[in-house]
PDB file of C-alpha atoms in Angstrom:
ATOM      1  CA  UNK A   1       5.452  12.564 -17.382  1.00 39.00           C
ATOM      2  CA  UNK A   2       8.404  14.723 -16.327  1.00 42.00           C
ATOM      3  CA  UNK A   3       9.361  14.951 -12.656  1.00 40.00           C
ATOM      4  CA  UNK A   4       8.459  18.676 -12.349  1.00 38.00           C
ATOM      5  CA  UNK A   5       5.068  18.119 -13.999  1.00 44.00           C
ATOM      6  CA  UNK A   6       4.308  15.167 -11.737  1.00 40.00           C
ATOM      7  CA  UNK A   7       5.326  17.076  -8.643  1.00 38.00           C
ATOM      8  CA  UNK A   8       3.218  20.071  -9.686  1.00 38.00           C
ATOM      9  CA  UNK A   9       0.187  17.855 -10.285  1.00 41.00           C
ATOM     10  CA  UNK A  10       0.605  16.246  -6.858  1.00 39.00           C
ATOM     11  CA  UNK A  11       0.805  19.645  -5.178  1.00 40.00           C
ATOM     12  CA  UNK A  12      -2.305  20.858  -7.000  1.00 41.00           C
ATOM     13  CA  UNK A  13      -4.233  17.780  -5.879  1.00 49.00           C
ATOM     14  CA  UNK A  14      -3.321  18.499  -2.258  1.00 80.00           C
ATOM     15  CA  UNK A  15      -0.625  15.888  -1.637  1.00 93.00           C
ATOM     16  CA  UNK A  16       3.123  16.437  -1.299  1.00 94.00           C
ATOM     17  CA  UNK A  17       5.232  13.274  -1.101  1.00 97.00           C
ATOM     18  CA  UNK A  18       8.908  13.941  -0.443  1.00 97.00           C
ATOM     19  CA  UNK A  19      12.148  12.119   0.368  1.00 97.00           C
ATOM     20  CA  UNK A  20      14.931  12.958   2.816  1.00 97.00           C
ATOM     21  CA  UNK A  21      17.992  10.655   2.692  1.00 97.00           C
ATOM     22  CA  UNK A  22      20.408  11.075   5.626  1.00 97.00           C
ATOM     23  CA  UNK A  23      23.589   9.479   6.920  1.00 96.00           C
ATOM     24  CA  UNK A  24      23.690  10.526  10.590  1.00 97.00           C
ATOM     25  CA  UNK A  25      21.229  10.692  13.484  1.00 97.00           C
ATOM     26  CA  UNK A  26      22.031  14.386  13.890  1.00 96.00           C
ATOM     27  CA  UNK A  27      20.980  14.998  10.282  1.00 96.00           C
ATOM     28  CA  UNK A  28      17.613  13.310  10.876  1.00 97.00           C
ATOM     29  CA  UNK A  29      17.033  15.320  14.046  1.00 96.00           C
ATOM     30  CA  UNK A  30      18.145  18.526  12.333  1.00 95.00           C
ATOM     31  CA  UNK A  31      15.647  17.981   9.535  1.00 96.00           C
ATOM     32  CA  UNK A  32      12.711  16.705  11.583  1.00 96.00           C
ATOM     33  CA  UNK A  33      12.744  19.393  14.285  1.00 95.00           C
ATOM     34  CA  UNK A  34      11.980  22.392  12.015  1.00 95.00           C
ATOM     35  CA  UNK A  35       9.749  20.319   9.704  1.00 96.00           C
ATOM     36  CA  UNK A  36       7.530  19.111  12.535  1.00 96.00           C
ATOM     37  CA  UNK A  37       7.739  22.403  14.418  1.00 94.00           C
ATOM     38  CA  UNK A  38       6.502  24.300  11.369  1.00 94.00           C
ATOM     39  CA  UNK A  39       3.513  21.977  11.139  1.00 95.00           C
ATOM     40  CA  UNK A  40       2.624  22.548  14.784  1.00 96.00           C
ATOM     41  CA  UNK A  41       2.972  26.330  14.348  1.00 95.00           C
ATOM     42  CA  UNK A  42       0.534  26.177  11.415  1.00 95.00           C
ATOM     43  CA  UNK A  43      -2.043  24.185  13.396  1.00 96.00           C
ATOM     44  CA  UNK A  44      -1.610  21.013  11.360  1.00 97.00           C
ATOM     45  CA  UNK A  45      -2.027  17.502  12.721  1.00 98.00           C
ATOM     46  CA  UNK A  46       1.490  16.065  12.941  1.00 98.00           C
ATOM     47  CA  UNK A  47       2.368  12.350  12.814  1.00 98.00           C
ATOM     48  CA  UNK A  48       5.764  10.616  13.118  1.00 98.00           C
ATOM     49  CA  UNK A  49       6.184   6.902  12.358  1.00 98.00           C
ATOM     50  CA  UNK A  50       9.468   5.383  13.518  1.00 98.00           C
ATOM     51  CA  UNK A  51      10.985   2.497  15.446  1.00 97.00           C
ATOM     52  CA  UNK A  52      11.445   3.166  19.145  1.00 96.00           C
ATOM     53  CA  UNK A  53      15.042   4.438  19.164  1.00 95.00           C
ATOM     54  CA  UNK A  54      14.360   7.008  16.446  1.00 97.00           C
ATOM     55  CA  UNK A  55      11.138   8.040  18.149  1.00 96.00           C
ATOM     56  CA  UNK A  56      13.257   8.932  21.201  1.00 95.00           C
ATOM     57  CA  UNK A  57      15.650  10.882  18.980  1.00 96.00           C
ATOM     58  CA  UNK A  58      12.819  12.963  17.520  1.00 96.00           C
ATOM     59  CA  UNK A  59      11.094  13.524  20.866  1.00 94.00           C
ATOM     60  CA  UNK A  60      14.324  15.001  22.186  1.00 94.00           C
ATOM     61  CA  UNK A  61      14.840  17.109  19.041  1.00 95.00           C
ATOM     62  CA  UNK A  62      11.374  18.682  18.827  1.00 93.00           C
ATOM     63  CA  UNK A  63      10.432  21.121  21.556  1.00 85.00           C
ATOM     64  CA  UNK A  64       6.679  20.525  21.715  1.00 86.00           C
ATOM     65  CA  UNK A  65       4.002  19.965  24.374  1.00 87.00           C
ATOM     66  CA  UNK A  66       3.298  16.317  25.332  1.00 80.00           C
ATOM     67  CA  UNK A  67       1.084  14.567  22.770  1.00 89.00           C
ATOM     68  CA  UNK A  68       1.303  17.466  20.305  1.00 95.00           C
ATOM     69  CA  UNK A  69       2.854  15.002  17.866  1.00 96.00           C
ATOM     70  CA  UNK A  70       1.265  11.598  17.277  1.00 96.00           C
ATOM     71  CA  UNK A  71       4.065   9.026  17.406  1.00 96.00           C
ATOM     72  CA  UNK A  72       3.357   5.579  15.937  1.00 97.00           C
ATOM     73  CA  UNK A  73       5.511   2.464  15.967  1.00 97.00           C
ATOM     74  CA  UNK A  74       6.853   1.725  12.487  1.00 98.00           C
ATOM     75  CA  UNK A  75       6.887  -2.014  13.172  1.00 96.00           C
ATOM     76  CA  UNK A  76       3.155  -1.917  13.895  1.00 97.00           C
ATOM     77  CA  UNK A  77       2.293   0.307  10.938  1.00 98.00           C
ATOM     78  CA  UNK A  78       4.492  -1.309   8.288  1.00 98.00           C
ATOM     79  CA  UNK A  79       3.366  -4.939   8.520  1.00 97.00           C
ATOM     80  CA  UNK A  80       2.401  -5.247   4.841  1.00 96.00           C
ATOM     81  CA  UNK A  81       1.743  -2.576   2.183  1.00 96.00           C
ATOM     82  CA  UNK A  82      -2.031  -3.125   2.020  1.00 96.00           C
ATOM     83  CA  UNK A  83      -2.391  -2.798   5.799  1.00 97.00           C
ATOM     84  CA  UNK A  84      -0.161   0.290   5.926  1.00 98.00           C
ATOM     85  CA  UNK A  85      -2.243   2.006   3.231  1.00 97.00           C
ATOM     86  CA  UNK A  86      -5.427   1.226   5.162  1.00 97.00           C
ATOM     87  CA  UNK A  87      -3.985   2.510   8.425  1.00 97.00           C
ATOM     88  CA  UNK A  88      -2.655   5.757   6.967  1.00 97.00           C
ATOM     89  CA  UNK A  89      -5.920   6.348   5.119  1.00 96.00           C
ATOM     90  CA  UNK A  90      -7.941   5.853   8.309  1.00 96.00           C
ATOM     91  CA  UNK A  91      -5.597   8.055  10.384  1.00 97.00           C
ATOM     92  CA  UNK A  92      -5.643  10.951   7.927  1.00 97.00           C
ATOM     93  CA  UNK A  93      -9.424  10.795   7.515  1.00 96.00           C
ATOM     94  CA  UNK A  94      -9.866  10.813  11.300  1.00 97.00           C
ATOM     95  CA  UNK A  95      -7.536  13.773  11.844  1.00 97.00           C
ATOM     96  CA  UNK A  96      -9.282  15.803   9.144  1.00 97.00           C
ATOM     97  CA  UNK A  97     -12.718  14.942  10.590  1.00 97.00           C
ATOM     98  CA  UNK A  98     -11.494  16.133  13.974  1.00 97.00           C
ATOM     99  CA  UNK A  99     -10.781  19.552  12.497  1.00 97.00           C
ATOM    100  CA  UNK A 100      -7.157  19.579  11.352  1.00 97.00           C
ATOM    101  CA  UNK A 101      -6.799  21.817   8.271  1.00 97.00           C
ATOM    102  CA  UNK A 102      -4.087  19.508   6.935  1.00 97.00           C
ATOM    103  CA  UNK A 103      -1.837  16.654   8.045  1.00 98.00           C
ATOM    104  CA  UNK A 104       1.960  16.554   8.158  1.00 98.00           C
ATOM    105  CA  UNK A 105       3.665  13.153   8.318  1.00 98.00           C
ATOM    106  CA  UNK A 106       7.262  12.013   8.660  1.00 98.00           C
ATOM    107  CA  UNK A 107       8.176   8.336   8.732  1.00 98.00           C
ATOM    108  CA  UNK A 108      10.638   5.628   7.858  1.00 98.00           C
ATOM    109  CA  UNK A 109      10.228   2.059   6.658  1.00 97.00           C
ATOM    110  CA  UNK A 110      11.724  -0.727   8.768  1.00 91.00           C
ATOM    111  CA  UNK A 111      14.783  -2.479   7.363  1.00 95.00           C
ATOM    112  CA  UNK A 112      13.974  -5.471   5.150  1.00 96.00           C
ATOM    113  CA  UNK A 113      15.818  -8.775   4.850  1.00 95.00           C
ATOM    114  CA  UNK A 114      15.237  -9.566   1.169  1.00 96.00           C
ATOM    115  CA  UNK A 115      15.008  -7.664  -2.101  1.00 95.00           C
ATOM    116  CA  UNK A 116      11.480  -9.027  -2.577  1.00 94.00           C
ATOM    117  CA  UNK A 117      10.438  -7.346   0.678  1.00 96.00           C
ATOM    118  CA  UNK A 118      12.107  -4.087  -0.359  1.00 97.00           C
ATOM    119  CA  UNK A 119      10.329  -4.232  -3.743  1.00 97.00           C
ATOM    120  CA  UNK A 120       6.945  -4.581  -2.042  1.00 97.00           C
ATOM    121  CA  UNK A 121       7.639  -1.428   0.002  1.00 98.00           C
ATOM    122  CA  UNK A 122       8.898   0.504  -3.008  1.00 98.00           C
ATOM    123  CA  UNK A 123       5.610  -0.466  -4.694  1.00 98.00           C
ATOM    124  CA  UNK A 124       3.870   0.958  -1.622  1.00 98.00           C
ATOM    125  CA  UNK A 125       5.820   4.223  -1.921  1.00 98.00           C
ATOM    126  CA  UNK A 126       4.685   4.536  -5.536  1.00 98.00           C
ATOM    127  CA  UNK A 127       1.085   3.862  -4.491  1.00 97.00           C
ATOM    128  CA  UNK A 128       1.082   6.704  -1.969  1.00 96.00           C
ATOM    129  CA  UNK A 129       1.223   9.255  -4.767  1.00 96.00           C
ATOM    130  CA  UNK A 130      -2.293   8.178  -5.749  1.00 94.00           C
ATOM    131  CA  UNK A 131      -3.581   7.146  -2.299  1.00 93.00           C
ATOM    132  CA  UNK A 132      -2.912  10.599  -0.831  1.00 93.00           C
ATOM    133  CA  UNK A 133      -3.664  12.617  -3.974  1.00 93.00           C
ATOM    134  CA  UNK A 134      -6.996  14.019  -2.758  1.00 92.00           C
ATOM    135  CA  UNK A 135      -5.866  14.749   0.827  1.00 96.00           C
ATOM    136  CA  UNK A 136      -4.325  17.991   2.171  1.00 97.00           C
ATOM    137  CA  UNK A 137      -1.284  16.083   3.428  1.00 98.00           C
ATOM    138  CA  UNK A 138       2.480  16.483   3.321  1.00 97.00           C
ATOM    139  CA  UNK A 139       4.499  13.288   3.716  1.00 97.00           C
ATOM    140  CA  UNK A 140       8.273  13.173   4.100  1.00 97.00           C
ATOM    141  CA  UNK A 141       9.784   9.685   3.967  1.00 98.00           C
ATOM    142  CA  UNK A 142      13.248   9.516   5.503  1.00 98.00           C
ATOM    143  CA  UNK A 143      15.834   6.934   4.424  1.00 98.00           C
ATOM    144  CA  UNK A 144      18.886   5.990   6.465  1.00 98.00           C
ATOM    145  CA  UNK A 145      21.660   5.682   3.884  1.00 97.00           C
ATOM    146  CA  UNK A 146      23.776   3.734   6.381  1.00 97.00           C
ATOM    147  CA  UNK A 147      21.288   0.852   6.401  1.00 97.00           C
ATOM    148  CA  UNK A 148      19.560   0.825   3.012  1.00 97.00           C
ATOM    149  CA  UNK A 149      21.003  -0.808  -0.150  1.00 96.00           C
ATOM    150  CA  UNK A 150      21.859   1.508  -3.035  1.00 97.00           C
ATOM    151  CA  UNK A 151      19.197  -0.129  -5.231  1.00 96.00           C
ATOM    152  CA  UNK A 152      16.561   0.818  -2.655  1.00 97.00           C
ATOM    153  CA  UNK A 153      17.862   4.392  -2.465  1.00 97.00           C
ATOM    154  CA  UNK A 154      17.545   4.606  -6.248  1.00 97.00           C
ATOM    155  CA  UNK A 155      13.996   3.229  -6.165  1.00 97.00           C
ATOM    156  CA  UNK A 156      13.133   5.724  -3.427  1.00 98.00           C
ATOM    157  CA  UNK A 157      14.222   8.564  -5.705  1.00 97.00           C
ATOM    158  CA  UNK A 158      11.928   7.125  -8.394  1.00 98.00           C
ATOM    159  CA  UNK A 159       8.848   7.031  -6.141  1.00 98.00           C
ATOM    160  CA  UNK A 160       9.029  10.513  -4.559  1.00 98.00           C
ATOM    161  CA  UNK A 161       8.310  13.614  -6.677  1.00 96.00           C
ATOM    162  CA  UNK A 162      10.536  15.811  -4.495  1.00 95.00           C
ATOM    163  CA  UNK A 163      13.745  15.204  -2.596  1.00 96.00           C
ATOM    164  CA  UNK A 164      15.574  17.125   0.163  1.00 95.00           C
ATOM    165  CA  UNK A 165      19.358  17.184   0.035  1.00 89.00           C
ATOM    166  CA  UNK A 166      20.329  19.877   2.501  1.00 81.00           C
ATOM    167  CA  UNK A 167      17.805  19.588   5.316  1.00 83.00           C
ATOM    168  CA  UNK A 168      14.536  21.407   5.917  1.00 87.00           C
ATOM    169  CA  UNK A 169      16.195  24.764   5.267  1.00 72.00           C
ATOM    170  CA  UNK A 170      16.695  23.925   1.577  1.00 60.00           C
ATOM    171  CA  UNK A 171      13.475  25.683   0.571  1.00 62.00           C
ATOM    172  CA  UNK A 172      11.156  22.718   0.357  1.00 71.00           C
ATOM    173  CA  UNK A 173      13.382  20.378  -1.598  1.00 88.00           C
ATOM    174  CA  UNK A 174      13.888  19.924  -5.313  1.00 92.00           C
ATOM    175  CA  UNK A 175      12.070  18.041  -8.044  1.00 94.00           C
ATOM    176  CA  UNK A 176      13.522  14.548  -8.266  1.00 95.00           C
ATOM    177  CA  UNK A 177      15.014  13.984 -11.735  1.00 95.00           C
ATOM    178  CA  UNK A 178      14.555  10.243 -11.203  1.00 96.00           C
ATOM    179  CA  UNK A 179      10.807  10.336 -10.465  1.00 97.00           C
ATOM    180  CA  UNK A 180       8.688   7.857 -12.462  1.00 97.00           C
ATOM    181  CA  UNK A 181       4.962   7.691 -13.092  1.00 97.00           C
ATOM    182  CA  UNK A 182       3.444   5.745 -10.145  1.00 97.00           C
ATOM    183  CA  UNK A 183       1.395   3.426 -12.363  1.00 97.00           C
ATOM    184  CA  UNK A 184       4.476   2.363 -14.283  1.00 97.00           C
ATOM    185  CA  UNK A 185       6.465   1.917 -11.072  1.00 97.00           C
ATOM    186  CA  UNK A 186       3.761  -0.321  -9.594  1.00 97.00           C
ATOM    187  CA  UNK A 187       3.618  -2.297 -12.833  1.00 97.00           C
ATOM    188  CA  UNK A 188       7.407  -2.742 -12.861  1.00 96.00           C
ATOM    189  CA  UNK A 189       7.510  -3.805  -9.210  1.00 97.00           C
ATOM    190  CA  UNK A 190       4.611  -6.281  -9.452  1.00 96.00           C
ATOM    191  CA  UNK A 191       5.989  -9.818  -9.867  1.00 93.00           C
ATOM    192  CA  UNK A 192       4.679 -11.899 -12.775  1.00 93.00           C
ATOM    193  CA  UNK A 193       2.223 -14.404 -11.217  1.00 94.00           C
ATOM    194  CA  UNK A 194       3.400 -18.004 -11.529  1.00 91.00           C
ATOM    195  CA  UNK A 195       1.513 -20.690 -13.423  1.00 91.00           C
ATOM    196  CA  UNK A 196      -0.443 -22.976 -11.069  1.00 96.00           C
ATOM    197  CA  UNK A 197      -1.471 -26.014 -13.104  1.00 93.00           C
ATOM    198  CA  UNK A 198      -2.239 -28.121 -10.012  1.00 94.00           C
ATOM    199  CA  UNK A 199      -5.379 -26.243  -8.923  1.00 97.00           C
ATOM    200  CA  UNK A 200      -8.670 -28.143  -9.079  1.00 96.00           C
ATOM    201  CA  UNK A 201     -11.808 -26.853 -10.818  1.00 96.00           C
ATOM    202  CA  UNK A 202     -14.902 -26.249  -8.724  1.00 95.00           C
ATOM    203  CA  UNK A 203     -18.385 -26.121 -10.194  1.00 91.00           C
ATOM    204  CA  UNK A 204     -20.248 -23.009  -9.126  1.00 89.00           C
ATOM    205  CA  UNK A 205     -23.570 -21.565 -10.169  1.00 84.00           C
ATOM    206  CA  UNK A 206     -24.732 -18.013 -10.832  1.00 83.00           C
ATOM    207  CA  UNK A 207     -26.525 -17.928  -7.480  1.00 89.00           C
ATOM    208  CA  UNK A 208     -24.452 -16.056  -4.905  1.00 91.00           C
ATOM    209  CA  UNK A 209     -25.656 -18.076  -1.914  1.00 93.00           C
ATOM    210  CA  UNK A 210     -24.990 -21.348  -3.705  1.00 93.00           C
ATOM    211  CA  UNK A 211     -21.526 -20.066  -4.678  1.00 94.00           C
ATOM    212  CA  UNK A 212     -20.656 -19.316  -1.065  1.00 95.00           C
ATOM    213  CA  UNK A 213     -22.009 -22.684   0.142  1.00 95.00           C
ATOM    214  CA  UNK A 214     -20.056 -24.678  -2.433  1.00 95.00           C
ATOM    215  CA  UNK A 215     -16.872 -22.741  -1.756  1.00 96.00           C
ATOM    216  CA  UNK A 216     -17.239 -23.128   2.017  1.00 96.00           C
ATOM    217  CA  UNK A 217     -17.640 -26.881   1.541  1.00 96.00           C
ATOM    218  CA  UNK A 218     -14.468 -26.968  -0.561  1.00 96.00           C
ATOM    219  CA  UNK A 219     -12.494 -25.118   2.074  1.00 96.00           C
ATOM    220  CA  UNK A 220     -13.685 -27.453   4.807  1.00 96.00           C
ATOM    221  CA  UNK A 221     -12.853 -30.570   2.770  1.00 96.00           C
ATOM    222  CA  UNK A 222      -9.390 -29.182   2.001  1.00 96.00           C
ATOM    223  CA  UNK A 223      -8.680 -28.574   5.690  1.00 97.00           C
ATOM    224  CA  UNK A 224      -8.384 -24.789   5.467  1.00 97.00           C
ATOM    225  CA  UNK A 225      -8.260 -23.342   9.023  1.00 97.00           C
ATOM    226  CA  UNK A 226     -11.538 -21.676   9.932  1.00 96.00           C
ATOM    227  CA  UNK A 227     -10.202 -18.125  10.248  1.00 96.00           C
ATOM    228  CA  UNK A 228      -8.398 -18.347   6.905  1.00 96.00           C
ATOM    229  CA  UNK A 229     -11.448 -19.924   5.285  1.00 97.00           C
ATOM    230  CA  UNK A 230     -13.667 -17.105   6.509  1.00 97.00           C
ATOM    231  CA  UNK A 231     -11.338 -14.439   5.098  1.00 97.00           C
ATOM    232  CA  UNK A 232     -10.974 -16.308   1.822  1.00 97.00           C
ATOM    233  CA  UNK A 233     -14.726 -16.767   1.462  1.00 97.00           C
ATOM    234  CA  UNK A 234     -15.338 -13.043   1.995  1.00 97.00           C
ATOM    235  CA  UNK A 235     -12.606 -12.087  -0.485  1.00 97.00           C
ATOM    236  CA  UNK A 236     -13.831 -14.584  -3.098  1.00 96.00           C
ATOM    237  CA  UNK A 237     -17.411 -13.347  -2.671  1.00 96.00           C
ATOM    238  CA  UNK A 238     -16.327  -9.782  -3.475  1.00 95.00           C
ATOM    239  CA  UNK A 239     -14.549 -10.959  -6.624  1.00 95.00           C
ATOM    240  CA  UNK A 240     -17.505 -13.145  -7.580  1.00 93.00           C
ATOM    241  CA  UNK A 241     -19.838 -10.137  -7.288  1.00 92.00           C
ATOM    242  CA  UNK A 242     -17.490  -8.102  -9.503  1.00 90.00           C
ATOM    243  CA  UNK A 243     -17.519 -10.831 -12.154  1.00 91.00           C
ATOM    244  CA  UNK A 244     -21.306 -11.027 -12.146  1.00 89.00           C
ATOM    245  CA  UNK A 245     -21.652  -7.235 -12.238  1.00 87.00           C
ATOM    246  CA  UNK A 246     -18.932  -6.357 -14.743  1.00 86.00           C
ATOM    247  CA  UNK A 247     -18.160  -9.509 -16.724  1.00 87.00           C
ATOM    248  CA  UNK A 248     -21.618 -10.856 -17.403  1.00 83.00           C
ATOM    249  CA  UNK A 249     -21.630 -14.043 -15.353  1.00 80.00           C
ATOM    250  CA  UNK A 250     -20.235 -16.279 -12.669  1.00 81.00           C
ATOM    251  CA  UNK A 251     -16.482 -16.840 -12.910  1.00 88.00           C
ATOM    252  CA  UNK A 252     -14.747 -20.147 -13.281  1.00 93.00           C
ATOM    253  CA  UNK A 253     -13.193 -21.258 -10.000  1.00 96.00           C
ATOM    254  CA  UNK A 254     -10.098 -23.300  -9.142  1.00 97.00           C
ATOM    255  CA  UNK A 255      -8.739 -24.081  -5.663  1.00 97.00           C
ATOM    256  CA  UNK A 256      -5.830 -25.896  -4.054  1.00 97.00           C
ATOM    257  CA  UNK A 257      -2.819 -25.828  -1.743  1.00 97.00           C
ATOM    258  CA  UNK A 258       0.388 -24.207  -3.049  1.00 97.00           C
ATOM    259  CA  UNK A 259       3.559 -24.048  -0.925  1.00 94.00           C
ATOM    260  CA  UNK A 260       1.620 -24.105   2.332  1.00 94.00           C
ATOM    261  CA  UNK A 261      -0.957 -21.522   1.222  1.00 95.00           C
ATOM    262  CA  UNK A 262      -4.514 -22.191   0.101  1.00 97.00           C
ATOM    263  CA  UNK A 263      -5.368 -20.496  -3.185  1.00 98.00           C
ATOM    264  CA  UNK A 264      -8.719 -19.650  -4.732  1.00 97.00           C
ATOM    265  CA  UNK A 265      -8.647 -18.495  -8.353  1.00 97.00           C
ATOM    266  CA  UNK A 266     -11.622 -16.884 -10.104  1.00 97.00           C
ATOM    267  CA  UNK A 267     -11.582 -16.324 -13.884  1.00 95.00           C
ATOM    268  CA  UNK A 268     -14.092 -14.351 -15.942  1.00 94.00           C
ATOM    269  CA  UNK A 269     -14.358 -13.541 -19.643  1.00 91.00           C
ATOM    270  CA  UNK A 270     -15.151  -9.850 -19.446  1.00 92.00           C
ATOM    271  CA  UNK A 271     -13.112  -6.923 -20.749  1.00 91.00           C
ATOM    272  CA  UNK A 272     -10.174  -7.527 -18.419  1.00 92.00           C
ATOM    273  CA  UNK A 273      -8.434  -4.955 -16.234  1.00 92.00           C
ATOM    274  CA  UNK A 274      -5.186  -3.194 -17.098  1.00 92.00           C
ATOM    275  CA  UNK A 275      -4.558  -1.251 -13.886  1.00 94.00           C
ATOM    276  CA  UNK A 276      -1.714  -2.458 -11.659  1.00 95.00           C
ATOM    277  CA  UNK A 277      -3.048  -0.244  -8.840  1.00 95.00           C
ATOM    278  CA  UNK A 278      -6.468  -1.930  -8.819  1.00 95.00           C
ATOM    279  CA  UNK A 279      -7.565  -2.733  -5.281  1.00 95.00           C
ATOM    280  CA  UNK A 280      -4.687  -0.897  -3.611  1.00 96.00           C
ATOM    281  CA  UNK A 281      -6.324   2.539  -3.439  1.00 94.00           C
ATOM    282  CA  UNK A 282      -9.020   2.969  -0.762  1.00 94.00           C
ATOM    283  CA  UNK A 283     -12.479   3.567  -2.273  1.00 91.00           C
ATOM    284  CA  UNK A 284     -13.860   7.060  -1.861  1.00 83.00           C
ATOM    285  CA  UNK A 285     -17.388   7.988  -0.794  1.00 73.00           C
ATOM    286  CA  UNK A 286     -19.705   8.085  -3.781  1.00 67.00           C
ATOM    287  CA  UNK A 287     -17.302   6.070  -5.948  1.00 63.00           C
ATOM    288  CA  UNK A 288     -18.070   2.405  -5.185  1.00 58.00           C
ATOM    289  CA  UNK A 289     -16.091   0.975  -8.109  1.00 65.00           C
ATOM    290  CA  UNK A 290     -12.954  -0.702  -6.850  1.00 70.00           C
ATOM    291  CA  UNK A 291     -14.350  -1.404  -3.381  1.00 91.00           C
ATOM    292  CA  UNK A 292     -14.569  -5.163  -4.012  1.00 92.00           C
ATOM    293  CA  UNK A 293     -10.912  -5.561  -4.934  1.00 95.00           C
ATOM    294  CA  UNK A 294      -9.914  -3.255  -2.075  1.00 96.00           C
ATOM    295  CA  UNK A 295     -11.746  -5.488   0.416  1.00 96.00           C
ATOM    296  CA  UNK A 296     -10.271  -8.614  -1.167  1.00 97.00           C
ATOM    297  CA  UNK A 297      -6.715  -7.253  -0.945  1.00 97.00           C
ATOM    298  CA  UNK A 298      -7.212  -6.440   2.736  1.00 97.00           C
ATOM    299  CA  UNK A 299      -8.436  -9.952   3.499  1.00 97.00           C
ATOM    300  CA  UNK A 300      -5.888 -11.918   1.469  1.00 96.00           C
ATOM    301  CA  UNK A 301      -2.238 -12.525   2.279  1.00 95.00           C
ATOM    302  CA  UNK A 302      -1.628 -12.009  -1.447  1.00 96.00           C
ATOM    303  CA  UNK A 303      -3.856 -11.080  -4.375  1.00 97.00           C
ATOM    304  CA  UNK A 304      -2.754 -11.420  -8.002  1.00 97.00           C
ATOM    305  CA  UNK A 305      -4.400 -10.175 -11.194  1.00 96.00           C
ATOM    306  CA  UNK A 306      -3.617 -11.833 -14.519  1.00 95.00           C
ATOM    307  CA  UNK A 307      -5.192 -12.163 -17.933  1.00 94.00           C
ATOM    308  CA  UNK A 308      -7.616 -15.016 -18.491  1.00 93.00           C
ATOM    309  CA  UNK A 309      -6.615 -17.110 -21.552  1.00 90.00           C
ATOM    310  CA  UNK A 310      -8.996 -16.092 -24.334  1.00 89.00           C
ATOM    311  CA  UNK A 311      -9.766 -12.730 -22.702  1.00 92.00           C
ATOM    312  CA  UNK A 312     -10.951 -11.552 -19.327  1.00 94.00           C
ATOM    313  CA  UNK A 313      -9.556 -11.274 -15.818  1.00 95.00           C
ATOM    314  CA  UNK A 314      -8.279 -13.936 -13.445  1.00 96.00           C
ATOM    315  CA  UNK A 315      -8.022 -12.979  -9.780  1.00 97.00           C
ATOM    316  CA  UNK A 316      -5.965 -15.256  -7.549  1.00 97.00           C
ATOM    317  CA  UNK A 317      -6.445 -15.004  -3.792  1.00 97.00           C
ATOM    318  CA  UNK A 318      -3.941 -16.498  -1.336  1.00 97.00           C
ATOM    319  CA  UNK A 319      -4.380 -16.991   2.417  1.00 95.00           C
TER     320      UNK A 319
END
C-alpha cells in the first residue's frame, strides 16, 4: 500500500498517527504548544507522555489551566510494548467514556540501550496504526534526533503515515514516503524464535481442569516461583482453550528452564495462524476472537508464535 493511501485509510478510520523529529528543545516546545493548545481549544482530551525534564519543558511552553493536560511519566508508560498498548487503550477508552469527543496525544519513547530494545519499540509503533484505528485519536510521536540512532529514525519514518518537518504550522504534516504496511513491519521486526530442543514433554488430557492440575504440578516440581507460575498457568490455560476451540483438541505441551526463564510450549495441529499482530491488539466488545492471545501476551514476559512441524500453531510462553 502506498503511503498516501495508508494515511488516508487511517484518517478515515478515525486515527491519525504522526511523527515529529526535532533537534532542539525549543523546536519541541514550539511544536507542542500550538498542537496541544489547539486540542484544548477544540474540547479534546489532551495527553502528554514524557520523562520529567521534558514534561517541565512542555508545561512551561503551553499556557493552560492546571490539569487541563494529562501528563504521564514515559518511564512508567513505556515498560514493555504489550503493557504500553494496554495502558494507552485503557486511557483512551476512559477519556471517551467521560465525554471527550476525541483524544489528542503527544509522547516520546525513552532512550534504549540495545538495538533489540529499539526494534521492540519500533514494532510497537507499527502496532499503533491498528490498535488506534477505530478510535477518534490523534497521536504525534516526537523523536529527539540528538539522542536516537539513524536506524531508529529511519524505522520511525516507516511506522508513521505522516511526518512533520517544519513544526505544527506546516499544515498538518506530509505523507511519509517511507511508510510501510504495519503488518509487514511487525513481521520484519519479530525475531525468529530459537529452537529449544531441551524442553520436556508433559502428558495432558482434554479435560481443562486436569490440564491445569498437571501443569501446576509441573511448575511446582520445577521450582517456578509462585507468582510466575500463576501467570504462566493463566496464560497457558488461555492458549489451551484456543487449541481446543479452534484446532480440534488438546495441544501437546513441553516445559523447561531456558536461560533463567521458565518456558511452556503448546503445539496444536489446526490450521495455523499467519498474523504477526495476533495477541497484540486489544479485543473489542462483541469480537471475542483474539482475547485469549491478548491475555496471554499481557501475562507473559515473552510470547512467541511459530509453525508446528507437520502443520498447526505452536505458542511459546516465557515468564
